[in-house]
Short mmCIF file of C-alpha atoms in Angstrom, two decimals:
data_model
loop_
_atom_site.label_atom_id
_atom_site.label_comp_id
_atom_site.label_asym_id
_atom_site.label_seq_id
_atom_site.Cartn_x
_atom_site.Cartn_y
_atom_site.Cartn_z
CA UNK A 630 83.15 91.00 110.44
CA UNK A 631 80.89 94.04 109.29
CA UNK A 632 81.14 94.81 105.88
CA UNK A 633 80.60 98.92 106.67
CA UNK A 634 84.69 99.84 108.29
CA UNK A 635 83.04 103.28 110.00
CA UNK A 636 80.82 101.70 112.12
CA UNK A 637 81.81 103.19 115.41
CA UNK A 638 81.71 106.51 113.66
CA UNK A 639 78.16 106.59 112.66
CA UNK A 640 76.98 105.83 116.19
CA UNK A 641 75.78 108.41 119.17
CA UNK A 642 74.62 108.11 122.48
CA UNK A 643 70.65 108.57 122.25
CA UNK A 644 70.99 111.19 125.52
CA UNK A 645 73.14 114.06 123.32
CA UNK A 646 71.25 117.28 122.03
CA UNK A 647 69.43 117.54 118.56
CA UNK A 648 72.70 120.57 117.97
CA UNK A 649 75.70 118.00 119.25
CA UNK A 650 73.92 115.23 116.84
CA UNK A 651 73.27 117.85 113.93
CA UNK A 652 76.84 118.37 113.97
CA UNK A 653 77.73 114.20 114.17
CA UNK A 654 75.96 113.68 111.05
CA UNK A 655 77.58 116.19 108.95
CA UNK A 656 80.73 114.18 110.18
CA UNK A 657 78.91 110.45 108.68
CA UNK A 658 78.18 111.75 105.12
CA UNK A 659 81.35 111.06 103.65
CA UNK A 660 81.20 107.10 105.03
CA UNK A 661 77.05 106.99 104.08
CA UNK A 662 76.95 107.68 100.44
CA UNK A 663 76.98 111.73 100.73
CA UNK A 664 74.06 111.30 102.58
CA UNK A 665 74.16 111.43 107.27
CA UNK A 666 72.76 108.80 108.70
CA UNK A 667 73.25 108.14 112.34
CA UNK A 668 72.57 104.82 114.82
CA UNK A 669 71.14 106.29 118.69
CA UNK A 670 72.52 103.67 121.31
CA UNK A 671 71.20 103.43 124.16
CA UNK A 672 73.16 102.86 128.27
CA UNK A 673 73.17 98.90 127.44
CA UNK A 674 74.35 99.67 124.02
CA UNK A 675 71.58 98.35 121.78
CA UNK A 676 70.05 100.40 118.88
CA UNK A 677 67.60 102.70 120.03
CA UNK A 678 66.88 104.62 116.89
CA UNK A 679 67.98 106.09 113.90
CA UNK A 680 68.32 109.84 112.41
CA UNK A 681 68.72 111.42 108.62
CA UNK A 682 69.39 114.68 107.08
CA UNK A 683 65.58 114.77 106.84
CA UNK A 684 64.69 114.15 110.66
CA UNK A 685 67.36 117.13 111.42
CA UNK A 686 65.23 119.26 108.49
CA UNK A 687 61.80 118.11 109.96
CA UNK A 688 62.90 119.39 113.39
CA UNK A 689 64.42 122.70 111.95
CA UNK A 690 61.18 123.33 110.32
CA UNK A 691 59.20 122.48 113.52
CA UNK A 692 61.42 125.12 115.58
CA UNK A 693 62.24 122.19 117.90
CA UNK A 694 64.46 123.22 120.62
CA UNK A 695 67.76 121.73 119.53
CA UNK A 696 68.78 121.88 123.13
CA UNK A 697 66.55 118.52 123.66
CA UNK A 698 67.98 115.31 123.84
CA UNK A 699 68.28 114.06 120.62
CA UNK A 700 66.45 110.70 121.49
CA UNK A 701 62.85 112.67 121.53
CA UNK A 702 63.08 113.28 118.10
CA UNK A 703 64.44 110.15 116.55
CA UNK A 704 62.95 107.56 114.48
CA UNK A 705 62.41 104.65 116.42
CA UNK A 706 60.30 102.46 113.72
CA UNK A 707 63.41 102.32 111.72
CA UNK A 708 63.88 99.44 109.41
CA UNK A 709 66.81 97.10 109.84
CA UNK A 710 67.94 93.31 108.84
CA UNK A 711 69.43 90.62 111.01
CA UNK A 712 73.07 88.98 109.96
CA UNK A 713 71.73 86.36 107.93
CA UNK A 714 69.06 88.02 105.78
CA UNK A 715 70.09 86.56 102.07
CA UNK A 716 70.74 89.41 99.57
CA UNK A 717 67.49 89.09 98.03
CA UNK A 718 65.61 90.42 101.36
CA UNK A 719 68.23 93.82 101.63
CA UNK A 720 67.58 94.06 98.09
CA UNK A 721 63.79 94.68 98.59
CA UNK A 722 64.95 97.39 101.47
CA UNK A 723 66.35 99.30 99.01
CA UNK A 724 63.86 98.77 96.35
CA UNK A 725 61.76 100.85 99.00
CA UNK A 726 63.65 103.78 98.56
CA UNK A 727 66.50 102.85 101.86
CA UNK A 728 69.78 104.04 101.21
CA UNK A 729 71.32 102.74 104.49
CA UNK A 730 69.81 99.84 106.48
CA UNK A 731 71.65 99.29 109.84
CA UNK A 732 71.79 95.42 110.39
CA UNK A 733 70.84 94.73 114.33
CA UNK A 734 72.08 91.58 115.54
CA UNK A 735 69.46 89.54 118.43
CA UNK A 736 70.58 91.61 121.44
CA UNK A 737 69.48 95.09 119.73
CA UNK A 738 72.80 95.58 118.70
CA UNK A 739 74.19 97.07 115.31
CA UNK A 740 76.67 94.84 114.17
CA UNK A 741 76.51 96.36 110.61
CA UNK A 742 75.60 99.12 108.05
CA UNK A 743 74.57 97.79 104.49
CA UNK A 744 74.52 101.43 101.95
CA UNK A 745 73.14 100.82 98.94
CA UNK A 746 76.27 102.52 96.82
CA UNK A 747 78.47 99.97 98.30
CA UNK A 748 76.50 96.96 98.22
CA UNK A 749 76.84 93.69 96.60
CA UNK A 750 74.34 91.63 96.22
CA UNK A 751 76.77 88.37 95.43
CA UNK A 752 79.18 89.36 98.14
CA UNK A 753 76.52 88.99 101.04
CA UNK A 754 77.64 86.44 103.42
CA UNK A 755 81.33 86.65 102.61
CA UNK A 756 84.47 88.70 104.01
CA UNK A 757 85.98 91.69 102.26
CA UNK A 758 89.91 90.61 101.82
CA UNK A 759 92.26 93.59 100.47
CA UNK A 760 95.34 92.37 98.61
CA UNK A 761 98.26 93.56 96.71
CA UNK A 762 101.50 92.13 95.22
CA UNK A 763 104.31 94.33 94.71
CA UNK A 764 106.90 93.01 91.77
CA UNK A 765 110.68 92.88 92.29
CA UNK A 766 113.18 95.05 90.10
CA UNK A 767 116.31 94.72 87.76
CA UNK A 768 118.45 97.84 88.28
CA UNK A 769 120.77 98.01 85.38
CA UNK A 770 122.40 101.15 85.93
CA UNK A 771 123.02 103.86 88.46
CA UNK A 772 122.99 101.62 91.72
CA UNK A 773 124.41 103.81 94.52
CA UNK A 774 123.47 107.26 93.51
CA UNK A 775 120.40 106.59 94.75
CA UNK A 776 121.89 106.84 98.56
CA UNK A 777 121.19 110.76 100.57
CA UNK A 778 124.80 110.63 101.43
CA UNK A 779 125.77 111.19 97.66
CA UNK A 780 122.13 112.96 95.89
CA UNK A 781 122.22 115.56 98.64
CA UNK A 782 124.70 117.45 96.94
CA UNK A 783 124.50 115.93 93.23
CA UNK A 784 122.41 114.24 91.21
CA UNK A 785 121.92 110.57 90.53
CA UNK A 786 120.30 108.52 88.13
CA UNK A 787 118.95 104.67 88.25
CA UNK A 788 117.76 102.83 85.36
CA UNK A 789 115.91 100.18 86.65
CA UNK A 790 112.91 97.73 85.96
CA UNK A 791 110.14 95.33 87.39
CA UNK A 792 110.23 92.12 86.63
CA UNK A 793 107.40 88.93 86.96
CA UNK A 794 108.32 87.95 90.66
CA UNK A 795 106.10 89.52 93.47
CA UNK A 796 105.48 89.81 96.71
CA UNK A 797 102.09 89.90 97.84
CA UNK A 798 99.75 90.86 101.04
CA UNK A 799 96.63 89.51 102.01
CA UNK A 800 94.67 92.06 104.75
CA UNK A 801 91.11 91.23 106.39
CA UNK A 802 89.44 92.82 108.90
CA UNK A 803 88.66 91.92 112.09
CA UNK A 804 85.02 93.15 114.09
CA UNK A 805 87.20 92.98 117.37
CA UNK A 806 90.44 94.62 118.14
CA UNK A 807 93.14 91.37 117.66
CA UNK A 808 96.21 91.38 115.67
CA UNK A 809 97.49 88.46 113.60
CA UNK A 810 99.92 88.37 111.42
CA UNK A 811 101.32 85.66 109.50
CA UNK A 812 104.30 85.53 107.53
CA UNK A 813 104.31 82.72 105.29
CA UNK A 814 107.77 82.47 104.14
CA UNK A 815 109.40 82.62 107.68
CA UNK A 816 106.44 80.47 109.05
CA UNK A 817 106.12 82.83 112.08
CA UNK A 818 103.06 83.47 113.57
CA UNK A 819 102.14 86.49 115.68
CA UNK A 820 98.99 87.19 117.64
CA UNK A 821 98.24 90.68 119.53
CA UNK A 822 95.04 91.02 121.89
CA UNK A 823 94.98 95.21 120.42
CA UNK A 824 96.61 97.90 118.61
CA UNK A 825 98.38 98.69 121.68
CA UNK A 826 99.76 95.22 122.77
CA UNK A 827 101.15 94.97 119.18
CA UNK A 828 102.98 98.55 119.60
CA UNK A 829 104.75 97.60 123.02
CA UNK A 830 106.48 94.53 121.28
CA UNK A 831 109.80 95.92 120.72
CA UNK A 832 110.72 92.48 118.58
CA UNK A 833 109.98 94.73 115.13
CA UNK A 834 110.57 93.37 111.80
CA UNK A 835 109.87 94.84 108.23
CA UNK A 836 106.34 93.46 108.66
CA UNK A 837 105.45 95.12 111.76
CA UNK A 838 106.85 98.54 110.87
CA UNK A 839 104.84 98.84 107.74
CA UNK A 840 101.72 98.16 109.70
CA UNK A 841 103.01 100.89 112.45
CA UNK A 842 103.39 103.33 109.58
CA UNK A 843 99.77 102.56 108.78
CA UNK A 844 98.56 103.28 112.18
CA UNK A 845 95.11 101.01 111.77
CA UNK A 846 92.28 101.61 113.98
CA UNK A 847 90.85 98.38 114.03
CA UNK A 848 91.62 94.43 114.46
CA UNK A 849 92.84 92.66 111.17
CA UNK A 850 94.73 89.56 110.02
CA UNK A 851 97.32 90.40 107.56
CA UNK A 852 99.33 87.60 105.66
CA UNK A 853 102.53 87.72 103.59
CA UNK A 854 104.87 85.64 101.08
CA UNK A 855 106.90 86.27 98.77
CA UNK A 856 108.07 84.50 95.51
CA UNK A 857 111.62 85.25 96.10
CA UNK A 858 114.28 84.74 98.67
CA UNK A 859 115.05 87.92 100.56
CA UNK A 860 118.71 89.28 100.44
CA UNK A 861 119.60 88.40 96.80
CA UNK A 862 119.43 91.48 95.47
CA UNK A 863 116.11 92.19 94.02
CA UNK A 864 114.66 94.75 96.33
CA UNK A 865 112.32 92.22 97.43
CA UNK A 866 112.37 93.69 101.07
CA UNK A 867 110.73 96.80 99.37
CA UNK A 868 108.50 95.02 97.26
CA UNK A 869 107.25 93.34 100.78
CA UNK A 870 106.90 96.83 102.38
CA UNK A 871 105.11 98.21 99.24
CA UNK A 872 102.38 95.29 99.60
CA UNK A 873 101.81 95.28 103.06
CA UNK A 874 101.52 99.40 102.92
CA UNK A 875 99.52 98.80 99.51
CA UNK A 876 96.80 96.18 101.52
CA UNK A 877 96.51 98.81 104.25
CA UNK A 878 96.22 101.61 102.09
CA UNK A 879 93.61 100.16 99.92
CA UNK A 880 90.98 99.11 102.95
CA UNK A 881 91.26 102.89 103.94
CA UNK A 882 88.61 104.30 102.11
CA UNK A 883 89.25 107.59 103.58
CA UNK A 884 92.81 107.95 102.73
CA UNK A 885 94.24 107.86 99.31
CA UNK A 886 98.17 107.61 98.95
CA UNK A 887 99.34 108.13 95.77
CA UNK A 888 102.74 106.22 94.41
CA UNK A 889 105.20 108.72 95.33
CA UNK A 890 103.75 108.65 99.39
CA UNK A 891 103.29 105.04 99.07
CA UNK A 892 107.06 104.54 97.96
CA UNK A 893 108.04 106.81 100.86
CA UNK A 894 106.50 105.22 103.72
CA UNK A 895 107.96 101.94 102.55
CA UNK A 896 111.61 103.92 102.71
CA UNK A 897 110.85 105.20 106.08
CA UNK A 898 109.66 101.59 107.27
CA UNK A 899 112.59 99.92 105.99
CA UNK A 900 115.35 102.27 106.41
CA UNK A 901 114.21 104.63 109.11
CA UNK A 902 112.27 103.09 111.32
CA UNK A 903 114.39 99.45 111.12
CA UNK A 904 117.72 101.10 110.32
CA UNK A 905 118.64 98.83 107.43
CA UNK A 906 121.22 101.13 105.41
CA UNK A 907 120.32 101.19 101.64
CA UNK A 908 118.91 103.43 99.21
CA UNK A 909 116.02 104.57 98.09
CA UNK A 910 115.68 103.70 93.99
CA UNK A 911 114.10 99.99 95.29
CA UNK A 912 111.00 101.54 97.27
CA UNK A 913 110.30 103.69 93.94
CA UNK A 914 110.96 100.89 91.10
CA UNK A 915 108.40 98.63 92.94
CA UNK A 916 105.90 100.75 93.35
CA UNK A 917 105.96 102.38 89.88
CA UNK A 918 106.55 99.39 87.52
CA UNK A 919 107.90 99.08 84.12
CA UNK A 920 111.29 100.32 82.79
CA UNK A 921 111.68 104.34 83.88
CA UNK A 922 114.84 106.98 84.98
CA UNK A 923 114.64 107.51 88.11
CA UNK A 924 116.16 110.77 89.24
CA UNK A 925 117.25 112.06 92.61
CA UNK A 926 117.73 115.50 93.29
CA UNK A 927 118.60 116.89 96.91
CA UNK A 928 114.75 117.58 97.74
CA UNK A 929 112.65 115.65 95.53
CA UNK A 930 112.60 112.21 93.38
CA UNK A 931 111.10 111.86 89.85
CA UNK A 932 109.89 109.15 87.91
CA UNK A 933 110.20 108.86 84.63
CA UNK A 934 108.99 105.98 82.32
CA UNK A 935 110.30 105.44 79.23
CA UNK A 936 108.83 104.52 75.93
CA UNK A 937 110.97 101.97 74.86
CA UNK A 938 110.10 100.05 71.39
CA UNK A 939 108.64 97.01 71.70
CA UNK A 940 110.97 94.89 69.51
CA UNK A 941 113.98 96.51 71.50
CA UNK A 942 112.32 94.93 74.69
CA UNK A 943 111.61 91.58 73.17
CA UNK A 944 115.47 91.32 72.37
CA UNK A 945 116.61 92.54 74.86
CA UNK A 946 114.74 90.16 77.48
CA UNK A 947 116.28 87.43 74.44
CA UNK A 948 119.84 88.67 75.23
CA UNK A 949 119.22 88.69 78.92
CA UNK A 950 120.25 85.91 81.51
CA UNK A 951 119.54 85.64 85.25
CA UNK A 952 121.22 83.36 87.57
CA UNK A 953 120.86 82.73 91.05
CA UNK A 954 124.55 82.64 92.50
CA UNK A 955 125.85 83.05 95.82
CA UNK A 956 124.83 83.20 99.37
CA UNK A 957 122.70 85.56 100.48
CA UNK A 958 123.68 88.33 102.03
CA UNK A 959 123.07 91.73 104.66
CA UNK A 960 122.82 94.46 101.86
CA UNK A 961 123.07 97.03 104.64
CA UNK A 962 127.01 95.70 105.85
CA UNK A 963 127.27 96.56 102.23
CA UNK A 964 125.75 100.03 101.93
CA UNK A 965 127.59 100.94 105.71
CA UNK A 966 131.11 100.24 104.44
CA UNK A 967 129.92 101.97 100.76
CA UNK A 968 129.05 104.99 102.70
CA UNK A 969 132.25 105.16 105.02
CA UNK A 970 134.47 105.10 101.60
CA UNK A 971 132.32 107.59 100.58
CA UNK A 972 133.43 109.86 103.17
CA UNK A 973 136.74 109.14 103.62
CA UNK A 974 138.36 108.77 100.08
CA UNK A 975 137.68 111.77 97.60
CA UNK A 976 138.35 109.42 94.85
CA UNK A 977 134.89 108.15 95.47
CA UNK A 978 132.74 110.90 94.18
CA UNK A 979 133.68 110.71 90.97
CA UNK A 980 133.17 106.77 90.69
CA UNK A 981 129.47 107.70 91.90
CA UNK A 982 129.34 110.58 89.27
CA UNK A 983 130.39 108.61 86.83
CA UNK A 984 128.17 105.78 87.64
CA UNK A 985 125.10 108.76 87.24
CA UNK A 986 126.52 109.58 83.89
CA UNK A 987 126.31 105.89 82.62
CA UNK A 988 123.15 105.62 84.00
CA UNK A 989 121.54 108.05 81.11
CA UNK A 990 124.09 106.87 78.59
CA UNK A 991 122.32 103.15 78.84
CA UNK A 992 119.15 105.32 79.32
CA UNK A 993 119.53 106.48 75.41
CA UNK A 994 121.28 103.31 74.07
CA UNK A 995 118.02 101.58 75.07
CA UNK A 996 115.78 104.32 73.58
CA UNK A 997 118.18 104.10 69.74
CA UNK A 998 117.58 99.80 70.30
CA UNK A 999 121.71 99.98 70.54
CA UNK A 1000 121.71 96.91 72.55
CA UNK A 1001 125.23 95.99 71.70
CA UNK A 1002 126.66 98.86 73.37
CA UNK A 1003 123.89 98.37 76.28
CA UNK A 1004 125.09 94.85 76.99
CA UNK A 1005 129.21 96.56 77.40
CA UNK A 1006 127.98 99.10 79.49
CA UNK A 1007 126.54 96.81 81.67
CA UNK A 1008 129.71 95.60 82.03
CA UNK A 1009 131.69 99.57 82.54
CA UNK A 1010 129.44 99.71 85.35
CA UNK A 1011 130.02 96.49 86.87
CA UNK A 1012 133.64 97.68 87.23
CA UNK A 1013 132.69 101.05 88.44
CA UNK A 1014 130.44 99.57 90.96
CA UNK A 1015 132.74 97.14 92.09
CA UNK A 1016 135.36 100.12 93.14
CA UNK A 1017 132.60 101.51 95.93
CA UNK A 1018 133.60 98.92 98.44
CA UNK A 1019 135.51 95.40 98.53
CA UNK A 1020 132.08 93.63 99.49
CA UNK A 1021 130.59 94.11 96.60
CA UNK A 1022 131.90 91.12 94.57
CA UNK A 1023 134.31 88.22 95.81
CA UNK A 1024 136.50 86.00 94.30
CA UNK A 1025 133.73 83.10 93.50
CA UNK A 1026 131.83 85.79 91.82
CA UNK A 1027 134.54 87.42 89.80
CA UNK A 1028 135.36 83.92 88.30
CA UNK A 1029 131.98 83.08 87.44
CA UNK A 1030 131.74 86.56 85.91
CA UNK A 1031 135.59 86.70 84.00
CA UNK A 1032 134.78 82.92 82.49
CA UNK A 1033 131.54 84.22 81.25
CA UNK A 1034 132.51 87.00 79.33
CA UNK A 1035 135.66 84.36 77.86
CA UNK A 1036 132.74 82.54 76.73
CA UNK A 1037 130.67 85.26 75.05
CA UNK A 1038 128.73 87.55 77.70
CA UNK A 1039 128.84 91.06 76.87
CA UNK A 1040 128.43 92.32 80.20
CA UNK A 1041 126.76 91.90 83.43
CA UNK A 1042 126.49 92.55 86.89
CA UNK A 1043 125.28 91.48 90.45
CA UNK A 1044 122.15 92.84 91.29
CA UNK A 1045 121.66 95.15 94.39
CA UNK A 1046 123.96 95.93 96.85
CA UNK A 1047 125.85 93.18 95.37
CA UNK A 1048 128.05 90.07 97.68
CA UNK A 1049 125.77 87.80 95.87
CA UNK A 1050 122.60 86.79 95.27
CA UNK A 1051 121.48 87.10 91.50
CA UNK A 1052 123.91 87.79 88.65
CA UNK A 1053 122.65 89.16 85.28
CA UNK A 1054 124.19 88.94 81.88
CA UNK A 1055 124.00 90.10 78.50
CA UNK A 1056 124.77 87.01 76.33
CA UNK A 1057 123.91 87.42 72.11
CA UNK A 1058 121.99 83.55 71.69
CA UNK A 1059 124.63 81.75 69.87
CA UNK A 1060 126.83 82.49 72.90
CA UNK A 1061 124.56 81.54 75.68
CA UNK A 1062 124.53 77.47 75.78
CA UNK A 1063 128.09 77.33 76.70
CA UNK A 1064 127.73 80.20 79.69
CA UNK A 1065 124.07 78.77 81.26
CA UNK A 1066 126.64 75.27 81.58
CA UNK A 1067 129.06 77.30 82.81
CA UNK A 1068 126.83 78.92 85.79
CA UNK A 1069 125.44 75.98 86.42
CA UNK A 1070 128.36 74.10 86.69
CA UNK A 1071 129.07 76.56 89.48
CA UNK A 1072 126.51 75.90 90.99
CA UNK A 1073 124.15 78.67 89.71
CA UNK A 1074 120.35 78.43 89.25
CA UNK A 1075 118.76 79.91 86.23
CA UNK A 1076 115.45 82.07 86.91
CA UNK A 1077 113.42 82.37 83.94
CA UNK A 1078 111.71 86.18 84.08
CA UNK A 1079 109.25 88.42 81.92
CA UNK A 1080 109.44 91.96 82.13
CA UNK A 1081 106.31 94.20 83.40
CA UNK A 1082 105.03 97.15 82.51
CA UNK A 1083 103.22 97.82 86.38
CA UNK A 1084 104.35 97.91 89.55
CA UNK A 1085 102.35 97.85 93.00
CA UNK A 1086 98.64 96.61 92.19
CA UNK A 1087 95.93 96.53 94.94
CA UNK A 1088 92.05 94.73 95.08
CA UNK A 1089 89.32 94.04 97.08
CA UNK A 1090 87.44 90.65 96.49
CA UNK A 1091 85.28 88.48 99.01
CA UNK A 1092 86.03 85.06 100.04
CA UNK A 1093 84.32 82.67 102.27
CA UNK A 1094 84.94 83.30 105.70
CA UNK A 1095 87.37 80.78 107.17
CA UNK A 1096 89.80 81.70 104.76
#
């Protein structure tokens, strides 16, 4: 796979005029190191010379009629490499004074550009592999103000952060035009002969419609997992979407998306383009990392992280317990029937207002260290959130929940959209030996967690190639 991801736009047909080429290599600067350089290819499609900024001066200078076909004029003693010259050899190219040496494979034809400000002499002989992990969040607060059908006309509020659980996306690219994707925790396999095969399949999946929103122009292989189940509540859905966009987003050296579009185009793969009903506090939490407000107003969405002392974070992860309860379940049955008692019942808008308003009460309790108060909140809200539609909670869950505050928790909740999934409580220590025997006794799983300070991160490293 060549190393240089613009190769088909740095090449010409040899038979265009010096003016049609002049304007071509204004085009390759920005994938050349700031400086054109442009591959001539011939009617069998090998390499048939090479041009500069200083061949299009020289010719300028010489009044050259820039009518001419271009391939008069070009430099046809160019130097070049083969695919398996070691890193030493392209090192001495560019000792010369090269700044781009095209790499001609034994038919004549370029198969590669190495530029000097993006070579490696280690990496020679390996495959570029663009990754990112995208962690999982707590929401604590505010869940449900983050849906349009209530911030279009008020404001909500989500306190939320990422914990040490990610998902993660591994993206290489391919020199021909097939599609594979592999999604590790679901063991499916896909394979696509092009771009446009893979568009046709109307099978989509969360997988598939990030990649659509990325539109790539070339072949890759693109793998996924994730280090949590999906449907329990921990946006991990979003965190996938957030990766996958993340992997694409960082082997497009010509496009830079910042957090905010990043976070967006995983909303629009998951809830537009798929229809899954849900909000949009997950997409955001993932991608920005660490323990922040989140705000929603009717036309725009702000982050903001908070500086939260240190020794307030280290208790409260101490007074913190997360359980794995329940079934899994279809957040978006949840979100539909949340949104139809939204509409019909005008008793709803306040439960969502004040479930905004606790949001920045917990939001300053954790700023003062008041962690006492934090930990009953958690539980006001619970009860708040529980009155937005009968799905949210169920009779196994409100017994595991009632017998765990009787035996010291503070407060709690189920995370997400709720039905099960993961339940999180505040517990003071000398209470929580007899509740973690409790949970487990109903059949609960305890999952141990750090909190983060990051969210989406995205590299580029080089493996061998039958990775």
């Amino acid at each position: 796979m060549p190393n240089f991801r613009n190769l088909k736009e740095i090449q010409i047909n040899e038979n265009v005029s010096i003016v049609e080429a002049l304007e071509k290599i204004n085009e390759t600067a920005i994938h050349t190191g700031s400086k054109g350089f442009i591959v001539l290819i011939d009617s069998n499609e090998k390499c048939s010379g090479v041009l500069t900024d200083g061949d299009f001066r020289r010719m300028i200078l010489e009044k050259i009629d820039l009518q001419q076909p271009v391939k008069f004029h070009a430099n046809k003693d160019f130097k070049s490499v083969g695919p398996n010259y070691s890193s030493h050899e392209i090192l001495r190219f560019f000792d010369s004074g090269l700044r781009s040496v095209p790499v001609i494979d034994k038919e004549g034809k370029l198969v590669d550009l190495l530029v000097y400000d993006k070579f490696l002499a280690s990496a020679r002989g390996k495959e570029n592999i663009f990754r990112a992990k995208s962690p999982v969040r707590v929401s604590f607060a505010g869940g449900g103000t983050d849906m349009s059908f209530f911030f279009q006309q008020n404001k909500g509020y989500v306190l939320s952060t990422t914990i040490n659980k990610y998902c993660y996306a591994s993206l290489k690219m391919r020199s021909d035009d097939k599609i594979f994707i592999n999604n590790g925790d679901l063991g499916i396999n896909l394979e696509y002969e092009n771009y446009s095969e893979f568009q046709k399949d109307s099978n989509n999946d969360l997988i598939k419609s990030c990649v659509k929103i990325m539109e790539p122009d070339y072949g890759f292989e693109l793998f996924t997992h994730s280090e949590i189940e999906p449907g329990t509540g921990l946006g991990g859905s979003s965190a996938m979407s957030s990766a996958v966009i993340g992997a694409f987003n960082k082997a497009d050296s010509n496009r830079y998306l910042d957090k905010y579009h990043i976070a967006d185009l995983a909303y629009q793969a998951e809830r537009i383009d798929l229809g899954i009903e849900g909000g949009w506090q997950d997409q955001y939490a993932t991608v920005f990392g660490g323990f922040n407000l989140i705000e929603f107003r009717n036309n725009e969405i702000i982050v903001v992280p908070l500086r939260i002392n240190p020794d307030v974070l280290h208790e409260l992860q101490y007074n913190l317990l997360l359980f794995r309860v329940g079934a899994t379940r279809n957040s978006g049955d949840i979100i539909t029937d949340q949104k139809y008692n939204f509409e019909k019942s005008s008793d709803q808008k306040e439960y969502y207002m004040s479930l905004a308003t606790l949001a920045l009460k917990m939001k300053d309790e954790l700023l003062r260290g008041e962690l006492t108060k934090f930990g009953r909140s958690l539980h006001e809200g619970w009860l708040l959130k529980k009155k937005l539609s009968n799905n949210i909670s169920g009779n196994h869950i409100d017994e595991i929940y009632s017998e765990s505050l009787r035996l010291g928790a503070l407060g709690g909740k189920v995370l997400g959209a709720g039905g099960g999934g993961h339940m999180l409580l505040y517990c003071r220590p000398k209470y929580q030996s007899e509740v973690i025997n409790h949970l487990i006794s109903q059949g609960g799983k305890r999952v141990d967690f750090d909190f983060i300070d990051h969210g989406l991160e995205n590299w580029e490293t080089f493996v061998e190639s039958d990775e």
